[in-house]
Amino acid sequence: FYGMNIFLAETSATSGGLDSLLEPHGPIKRAQEKAARAFGAKQTFFATNGTSTCNKIVVQAIVRPGDIVLIDRDCHKSHHYGMVLAGAQVVYLDSYPLNDFSMYGAVPIREIKHRLLELKAAGKLDRVRMLLLTNCTFDGIVYNVERVMEECLAIKHDLVFLWDEAWFAFARFGPAYRRRTAMHCAAQLRERYRSDEYRAAYAKYQAKMADADDETLLKTRLMPDPDKVRVRAYATQSTHKTLTSLRQGSMIHVHDQDFKDEVEQAFHEAYMTHTSTSPNYQIIASLDIGRRQVELEGFELIQRQVEQAMSLRKVINTHPQISKYFHVLTVAEMIPAEYRKSGIKSYWDPEHGWSDIMSAWTEDEFVLDATRITLSVSGSGWDGDTFKNAILMDRHGIQINKTSRNTVLFMTNIGTTRSSVAYLIEVLVNIARDLDERLDYASNVERKIFDRRVKALREDLPPLPDFSCFHDSFRLSSGEGTPEGDIRSAYFLAYDESKCDYVPIEGNAIEKAIAAGRQLVSTTFVIPYPPGFPILVPGQVISQEIITFMRALDVKEIHGYRPELGLRIFTESALAALEASPSSIQELPA
């Protein structure tokens, strides 16, 4: 398929004639400068091993051992491993749950402010270094980035923001989408805080809020002090996911007022740590090609991408056969009403037609990216994983990579054509016809079995578990009322097999242990696919809610879990030794 040319194209910077990714001074340097211009950044850096590595580079450059980082728990696993590498004290933030579809939404601003104010009250705000959020989420939930940054900066004036935009690189080139990207919002805030109008507004705000209590602060739109605030934003993007680039082509965008004074040297050290000395030049060239493409025609490509998604939503939800078994989740089903000031419930419905989504993108705390089409498949009797593999892939050659227990995710992109949308609709029609045929000839018993499967997928769904807590052995400030935990110490303690044991989730061994007052503590990340987020991290106490959720899972792939042995936990003696000598937490091997 590729032929000899793929091998003939291999080369190296050490051979001469090409720029170096590690110390760019020629074409790569100019390509990165053009990318910064295109994406609205002050600096842009290319990566040839994906956004997973970009995330670790930024975290290592910014976070020092002992720094407190606020992070959404259901983010990509690279962030969790980044916390381990950096030695961060982690505060996990819970997103709002969508229990009916076994997925999470995003972290409400109230939850973020609550944690920051909690840390401030405990005298730990000076140790808070970073807020790390995913925008947009895999399922298409988009934050009000400007509001999040502004309100957090009102509490912690130099907070660093890392926005994981792995699935949002295209957003810069759509007018509505752009206003919710990290680089655009950072530039807007910098300009706003320099204005006389903002200073006048802040003076009035300060007079009103001088003696406000925490509850008032939680309910009020906060404003940062223009004389103290520092705008510090980073965005990591998978160009290869939503724009044009070879696999693993990614970018780091920077808009940090203090980058040159405080971060640049550490950033380059982190970049050297995680970047290969033998980068693939085809990937680097493809990043420059992708940048050029969207600078020249990005607006048209994104507009077409959104139009294809909107037409697909409409057809699926109105087609008489498809809609018997499937439906596209609406805005109202994905985002609770309290986060939708605009009141928009759906981008399109049969009674009112198309909605004016601009008001939502301007006002709402969260909006739904129209190009993410989450299809409920529960009416078909198939779970999401079966529908993805046995039906779409094996029978029809359609590839998708995100499912939940009763949904699958379709995405349009800049390469989506009308014919590909038409083919997907044709496939869904044929699947619906096959279901009609099968049910027409089904016996009463077979029909009952089908109905029970549908009911189970629609109603018998375990509630998604919240983060429990870190065990006191991995909390340097246990008893002080703040939740941060030392994930690194727990991670490396588990290297000693003698300090670990296993407990089966079947039977009642866990319930007996909990009833006896024992705290079972995970040694590792436990990540079921789907949904793909860690339900346990090293050092976390295993709760009954987590066990109930695990028992209800019907997935084949759970990273960090061995079915023949059970959950890997720390022994009681290992935890007792740590509690007897808390300083030993800091003496674990790095």
Coordinates of C-alpha atoms in Angstrom, one line a residue, residues 149-536:
M149 CA -10.7 31.7 34.1
E150 CA -12.1 35.1 35.3
E151 CA -13.8 33.8 38.4
C152 CA -10.9 31.6 39.4
L153 CA -8.4 34.4 39.0
A154 CA -10.6 36.5 41.4
I155 CA -9.7 33.9 44.1
K156 CA -6.2 33.0 43.0
H157 CA -4.7 35.8 40.9
D158 CA -1.9 33.9 39.3
L159 CA -3.5 30.5 38.8
V160 CA -2.2 28.6 35.8
F161 CA -4.8 27.0 33.5
L162 CA -4.2 23.9 31.4
W163 CA -7.0 23.3 29.0
D164 CA -6.9 19.9 27.3
E165 CA -8.3 20.8 23.9
A166 CA -7.3 17.5 22.3
W167 CA -10.7 17.3 20.6
F168 CA -11.1 21.0 20.0
A169 CA -8.3 22.1 17.7
F170 CA -10.8 23.0 15.0
A171 CA -12.7 25.5 17.3
R172 CA -10.4 28.4 16.6
F173 CA -11.8 28.6 13.0
G174 CA -15.5 28.8 13.8
P175 CA -16.7 32.2 15.1
A176 CA -19.1 30.7 17.8
Y177 CA -16.6 28.0 18.8
R178 CA -13.6 30.4 19.0
R179 CA -15.0 32.4 21.9
R180 CA -14.8 29.3 24.1
T181 CA -11.1 28.4 23.4
A182 CA -8.3 29.0 25.8
M183 CA -6.1 31.2 23.6
H184 CA -8.9 33.5 22.5
C185 CA -10.2 33.9 26.1
A186 CA -6.7 34.6 27.4
A187 CA -6.2 37.3 24.9
Q188 CA -9.7 38.8 25.6
L189 CA -9.0 38.8 29.4
R190 CA -5.6 40.5 29.0
E191 CA -7.1 43.2 26.9
R192 CA -10.0 43.7 29.3
Y193 CA -7.9 44.0 32.5
R194 CA -5.9 46.8 30.9
S195 CA -9.0 48.9 30.2
D196 CA -10.2 51.9 32.2
E197 CA -13.8 50.5 31.9
Y198 CA -12.8 47.4 33.7
R199 CA -11.1 49.3 36.5
A200 CA -14.2 51.3 37.1
A201 CA -16.4 48.3 37.1
Y202 CA -14.0 46.5 39.5
A203 CA -14.0 49.4 41.9
K204 CA -17.8 49.2 42.2
Y205 CA -17.6 45.4 42.5
Q206 CA -15.0 45.6 45.2
A207 CA -17.1 48.1 47.3
K208 CA -20.1 45.8 47.1
M209 CA -18.2 42.5 47.8
A210 CA -15.7 43.6 50.4
D211 CA -17.3 41.6 53.2
A212 CA -19.0 38.9 51.2
D213 CA -19.1 35.4 52.8
D214 CA -18.3 32.2 50.9
E215 CA -21.9 31.4 50.0
T216 CA -22.2 34.9 48.4
L217 CA -19.0 34.4 46.5
L218 CA -20.3 31.0 45.2
K219 CA -23.4 32.6 43.9
T220 CA -21.8 35.8 42.4
R221 CA -19.9 36.3 39.2
L222 CA -16.5 37.2 40.6
M223 CA -14.0 39.8 39.2
P224 CA -10.2 39.7 39.6
D225 CA -8.1 42.7 40.7
P226 CA -6.6 44.2 37.6
D227 CA -3.5 45.3 39.5
K228 CA -2.7 41.7 40.7
V229 CA -4.1 39.4 38.0
R230 CA -1.8 37.4 35.8
V231 CA -3.3 35.6 32.8
R232 CA -1.6 32.2 32.4
A233 CA -3.2 29.8 30.0
Y234 CA -1.9 26.7 28.1
A235 CA -3.8 24.6 25.6
T236 CA -2.8 21.1 24.3
Q237 CA -4.4 20.1 21.0
S238 CA -4.4 16.9 18.9
T239 CA -4.1 18.3 15.4
H240 CA -4.4 14.8 14.1
K241 CA -7.8 14.3 15.8
T242 CA -9.9 17.2 14.3
L243 CA -7.7 18.8 11.7
T244 CA -5.2 17.6 9.1
S245 CA -2.1 15.9 10.4
L246 CA -0.5 12.5 10.6
R247 CA -1.3 10.4 13.7
Q248 CA 0.3 11.7 16.9
G249 CA 0.7 15.2 15.5
S250 CA -0.1 17.7 18.3
M251 CA 0.6 21.2 19.5
I252 CA 1.1 23.1 22.7
H253 CA -0.2 26.7 22.7
V254 CA 0.9 29.2 25.3
H255 CA -0.5 32.5 26.5
D256 CA 1.3 33.0 29.8
Q257 CA 2.3 36.5 31.0
D258 CA 5.0 34.9 33.1
F259 CA 6.3 32.4 30.6
K260 CA 9.7 34.0 29.9
D261 CA 10.4 34.9 33.5
E262 CA 9.2 31.8 35.3
V263 CA 8.5 28.9 33.0
E264 CA 10.6 29.0 29.8
Q265 CA 13.7 27.1 31.2
A266 CA 11.6 24.5 33.0
F267 CA 9.4 24.1 29.9
H268 CA 12.4 23.4 27.7
E269 CA 13.7 20.9 30.2
A270 CA 10.3 19.1 30.3
Y271 CA 10.2 19.3 26.5
M272 CA 13.6 17.6 26.3
T273 CA 12.5 15.0 28.8
H274 CA 9.5 13.8 26.8
T275 CA 10.5 14.5 23.2
S276 CA 12.4 11.9 21.1
T277 CA 15.8 12.8 19.7
S278 CA 14.5 11.0 16.6
P279 CA 11.3 12.8 15.7
N280 CA 9.3 11.9 12.6
Y281 CA 9.7 14.7 10.1
Q282 CA 6.6 13.6 8.1
I283 CA 4.5 14.3 11.3
I284 CA 6.2 17.7 11.7
A285 CA 5.5 18.6 8.1
S286 CA 1.9 17.5 8.4
L287 CA 1.4 19.9 11.3
D288 CA 2.5 22.8 9.2
I289 CA 0.3 21.6 6.3
G290 CA -2.7 21.4 8.7
R291 CA -2.0 24.9 10.0
R292 CA -1.9 26.3 6.5
Q293 CA -5.1 24.5 5.4
V294 CA -7.2 26.0 8.2
E295 CA -5.7 29.5 7.9
L296 CA -6.7 29.5 4.2
E297 CA -10.1 27.7 4.3
G298 CA -10.8 26.8 8.0
F299 CA -14.0 28.9 8.2
E300 CA -15.6 27.1 5.3
L301 CA -14.5 23.7 6.5
I302 CA -15.8 24.1 10.0
Q303 CA -19.1 25.5 8.7
R304 CA -19.5 22.5 6.5
Q305 CA -18.6 20.2 9.4
V306 CA -21.3 21.7 11.6
E307 CA -23.9 21.6 8.8
Q308 CA -23.3 17.9 8.2
A309 CA -23.7 17.2 11.9
M310 CA -26.9 19.2 12.1
S311 CA -28.4 17.4 9.1
L312 CA -27.5 14.0 10.7
R313 CA -29.2 15.0 14.0
K314 CA -32.4 16.0 12.2
V315 CA -32.6 12.8 10.0
I316 CA -32.0 10.4 12.8
N317 CA -34.5 11.9 15.2
T318 CA -37.3 12.2 12.5
H319 CA -36.8 9.1 10.4
P320 CA -39.8 6.9 11.1
Q321 CA -37.7 3.7 11.2
I322 CA -34.5 4.8 12.8
S323 CA -36.3 6.7 15.5
K324 CA -38.0 3.6 16.7
Y325 CA -34.8 2.2 18.1
F326 CA -32.3 5.1 18.2
H327 CA -32.3 8.8 19.0
V328 CA -29.7 11.5 19.2
L329 CA -29.3 12.9 22.7
T330 CA -30.4 16.6 22.9
V331 CA -28.8 19.5 24.6
A332 CA -31.3 19.1 27.5
E333 CA -30.3 15.4 27.9
M334 CA -26.6 16.3 28.0
I335 CA -26.7 19.5 30.0
P336 CA -28.9 20.0 33.1
A337 CA -31.2 23.1 33.0
E338 CA -29.3 24.9 35.8
Y339 CA -26.4 25.3 33.4
R340 CA -28.5 26.5 30.4
K341 CA -29.4 30.1 31.0
S342 CA -30.5 30.4 27.4
G343 CA -33.2 27.7 27.9
I344 CA -32.3 26.0 24.7
K345 CA -33.2 22.3 24.9
S346 CA -32.4 21.0 21.5
Y347 CA -30.6 22.3 18.3
W348 CA -33.6 21.0 16.3
D349 CA -37.0 19.6 17.1
P350 CA -40.0 18.9 14.9
E351 CA -42.2 21.6 16.5
H352 CA -39.9 24.6 16.5
G353 CA -37.3 23.7 13.9
W354 CA -33.7 25.0 14.3
S355 CA -32.7 26.8 17.5
D356 CA -30.6 30.0 17.6
I357 CA -27.6 28.6 19.3
M358 CA -25.6 31.8 19.5
S359 CA -27.5 32.8 22.7
A360 CA -26.4 29.6 24.3
W361 CA -22.8 30.0 23.3
T362 CA -22.8 33.5 24.7
E363 CA -24.6 32.9 28.0
D364 CA -24.7 29.3 29.1
E365 CA -22.2 27.8 31.6
F366 CA -22.0 24.7 29.3
V367 CA -22.9 24.2 25.7
L368 CA -22.9 21.2 23.4
D369 CA -20.6 20.9 20.4
A370 CA -23.0 20.2 17.6
T371 CA -20.4 18.0 15.8
R372 CA -20.6 15.4 18.6
I373 CA -23.6 13.2 17.9
T374 CA -24.3 10.9 20.9
L375 CA -26.7 8.2 19.8
S376 CA -28.8 6.3 22.3
V377 CA -28.8 2.7 21.3
S378 CA -30.7 1.2 24.2
G379 CA -33.9 0.8 22.1
S380 CA -32.1 -1.7 20.0
G381 CA -31.3 -4.1 22.9
W382 CA -27.5 -3.8 22.2
D383 CA -25.1 -2.1 24.6
G384 CA -22.8 0.5 23.2
D385 CA -19.7 -1.8 23.0
T386 CA -21.6 -4.5 21.1
F387 CA -23.2 -2.0 18.7
K388 CA -19.8 -0.5 18.0
N389 CA -18.0 -3.7 17.3
A390 CA -20.4 -6.4 16.3
I391 CA -22.8 -4.2 14.3
L392 CA -21.1 -1.1 13.0
M393 CA -17.6 -2.4 12.5
D394 CA -18.0 -6.1 11.7
R395 CA -21.1 -5.8 9.5
H396 CA -20.8 -2.3 8.0
G397 CA -17.2 -1.2 8.2
I398 CA -18.0 1.9 10.3
Q399 CA -15.4 2.8 12.9
I400 CA -16.1 4.8 16.1
N401 CA -14.0 4.9 19.3
K402 CA -16.3 6.2 22.1
T403 CA -19.2 4.3 23.7
S404 CA -21.0 4.2 27.0
R405 CA -23.2 1.4 28.3
N406 CA -26.1 2.5 26.1
T407 CA -24.7 5.1 23.7
V408 CA -22.2 5.5 20.9
L409 CA -20.6 8.7 19.7
F410 CA -20.5 9.9 16.1
M411 CA -18.4 12.9 15.1
T412 CA -18.2 15.0 12.0
N413 CA -14.9 16.6 11.1
I414 CA -13.5 18.8 8.3
G415 CA -13.2 15.7 6.1
T416 CA -16.8 14.5 6.5
T417 CA -18.6 14.3 3.2
R418 CA -22.3 14.2 2.3
S419 CA -21.8 10.7 1.0
S420 CA -20.4 9.5 4.4
V421 CA -23.3 11.0 6.2
A422 CA -25.7 9.4 3.7
Y423 CA -24.0 6.0 4.2
L424 CA -24.4 6.2 7.9
I425 CA -28.1 7.0 7.6
E426 CA -28.5 4.1 5.2
V427 CA -26.8 1.7 7.6
L428 CA -29.0 2.9 10.5
V429 CA -32.1 2.4 8.3
N430 CA -31.0 -1.1 7.4
I431 CA -30.3 -2.0 11.1
A432 CA -33.7 -0.7 12.0
R433 CA -35.3 -2.8 9.3
D434 CA -33.5 -5.9 10.4
L435 CA -34.7 -5.3 14.0
D436 CA -38.3 -4.9 12.7
E437 CA -37.9 -8.2 10.8
R438 CA -36.4 -10.0 13.7
L439 CA -39.1 -8.9 16.1
D440 CA -41.9 -9.6 13.7
Y441 CA -40.8 -13.3 13.6
A442 CA -39.9 -13.5 17.3
S443 CA -41.7 -15.8 19.7
N444 CA -43.3 -14.4 22.9
V445 CA -40.3 -15.6 24.9
E446 CA -37.8 -14.0 22.5
R447 CA -39.8 -10.8 22.6
K448 CA -39.7 -10.8 26.4
I449 CA -36.0 -11.3 26.3
F450 CA -35.6 -8.3 24.0
D451 CA -37.8 -6.1 26.1
R452 CA -35.9 -7.0 29.2
R453 CA -32.6 -6.1 27.5
V454 CA -34.0 -2.8 26.5
K455 CA -35.4 -2.1 30.0
A456 CA -32.0 -3.0 31.5
L457 CA -30.2 -0.6 29.2
R458 CA -32.7 2.2 29.9
E459 CA -33.4 1.8 33.6
D460 CA -31.1 -0.6 35.3
L461 CA -28.0 1.7 35.3
P462 CA -25.8 2.0 38.3
P463 CA -25.2 5.6 39.5
L464 CA -21.8 6.9 38.6
P465 CA -19.6 7.0 41.7
D466 CA -18.0 10.3 42.9
F467 CA -14.4 10.4 44.0
S468 CA -14.3 9.0 47.6
C469 CA -11.1 10.4 49.2
F470 CA -7.5 9.7 49.6
H471 CA -6.5 7.6 52.6
D472 CA -4.9 9.6 55.4
S473 CA -1.6 7.8 54.8
F474 CA -1.4 9.7 51.5
R475 CA -2.6 13.1 52.8
L476 CA 0.1 15.3 54.3
S477 CA -2.6 17.4 55.9
S478 CA -5.0 14.8 57.0
G479 CA -7.6 16.1 59.4
E480 CA -7.4 19.7 58.1
G481 CA -10.5 19.5 56.0
T482 CA -9.0 19.8 52.5
P483 CA -9.0 16.8 50.1
E484 CA -5.6 17.0 48.4
G485 CA -3.7 13.7 48.2
D486 CA -0.2 12.5 47.4
I487 CA -0.8 10.3 44.4
R488 CA 2.9 9.9 43.7
S489 CA 3.7 8.3 47.0
A490 CA 0.9 5.8 46.6
Y491 CA 2.0 5.0 43.1
F492 CA 5.6 4.2 44.0
L493 CA 4.7 2.4 47.3
A494 CA 2.8 -0.1 45.1
Y495 CA 6.2 -1.1 43.5
D496 CA 6.8 -3.2 46.6
E497 CA 4.8 -6.3 46.1
S498 CA 5.1 -7.3 49.7
K499 CA 3.0 -4.2 50.6
C500 CA 0.1 -5.2 48.3
D501 CA -2.7 -7.7 48.4
Y502 CA -5.8 -8.5 46.3
V503 CA -9.5 -8.5 47.3
P504 CA -12.2 -10.1 45.0
I505 CA -15.1 -7.9 44.1
E506 CA -17.4 -10.9 43.9
G507 CA -18.8 -12.4 47.0
N508 CA -19.0 -10.3 50.2
A509 CA -15.3 -10.0 51.2
I510 CA -15.3 -6.3 50.6
E511 CA -18.5 -5.6 52.5
K512 CA -17.2 -7.6 55.5
A513 CA -14.0 -5.6 55.5
I514 CA -15.8 -2.3 55.3
A515 CA -18.3 -3.3 58.0
A516 CA -15.3 -4.3 60.2
G517 CA -14.0 -0.7 59.9
R518 CA -11.2 -1.4 57.4
Q519 CA -10.4 1.1 54.7
L520 CA -9.5 -0.7 51.5
V521 CA -7.0 1.5 49.5
S522 CA -6.3 1.1 45.8
T523 CA -2.7 0.7 44.7
T524 CA -3.3 1.6 41.1
F525 CA -5.4 3.3 38.5
V526 CA -8.5 1.2 37.7
I527 CA -10.0 2.3 34.3
P528 CA -12.9 0.5 32.7
Y529 CA -13.4 1.0 28.9
P530 CA -16.0 2.3 28.4
P531 CA -16.4 4.9 29.9
G532 CA -12.6 5.3 30.0
F533 CA -12.0 7.4 33.2
P534 CA -10.4 6.1 36.4
I535 CA -12.9 5.0 39.0
L536 CA -9.9 4.4 41.3

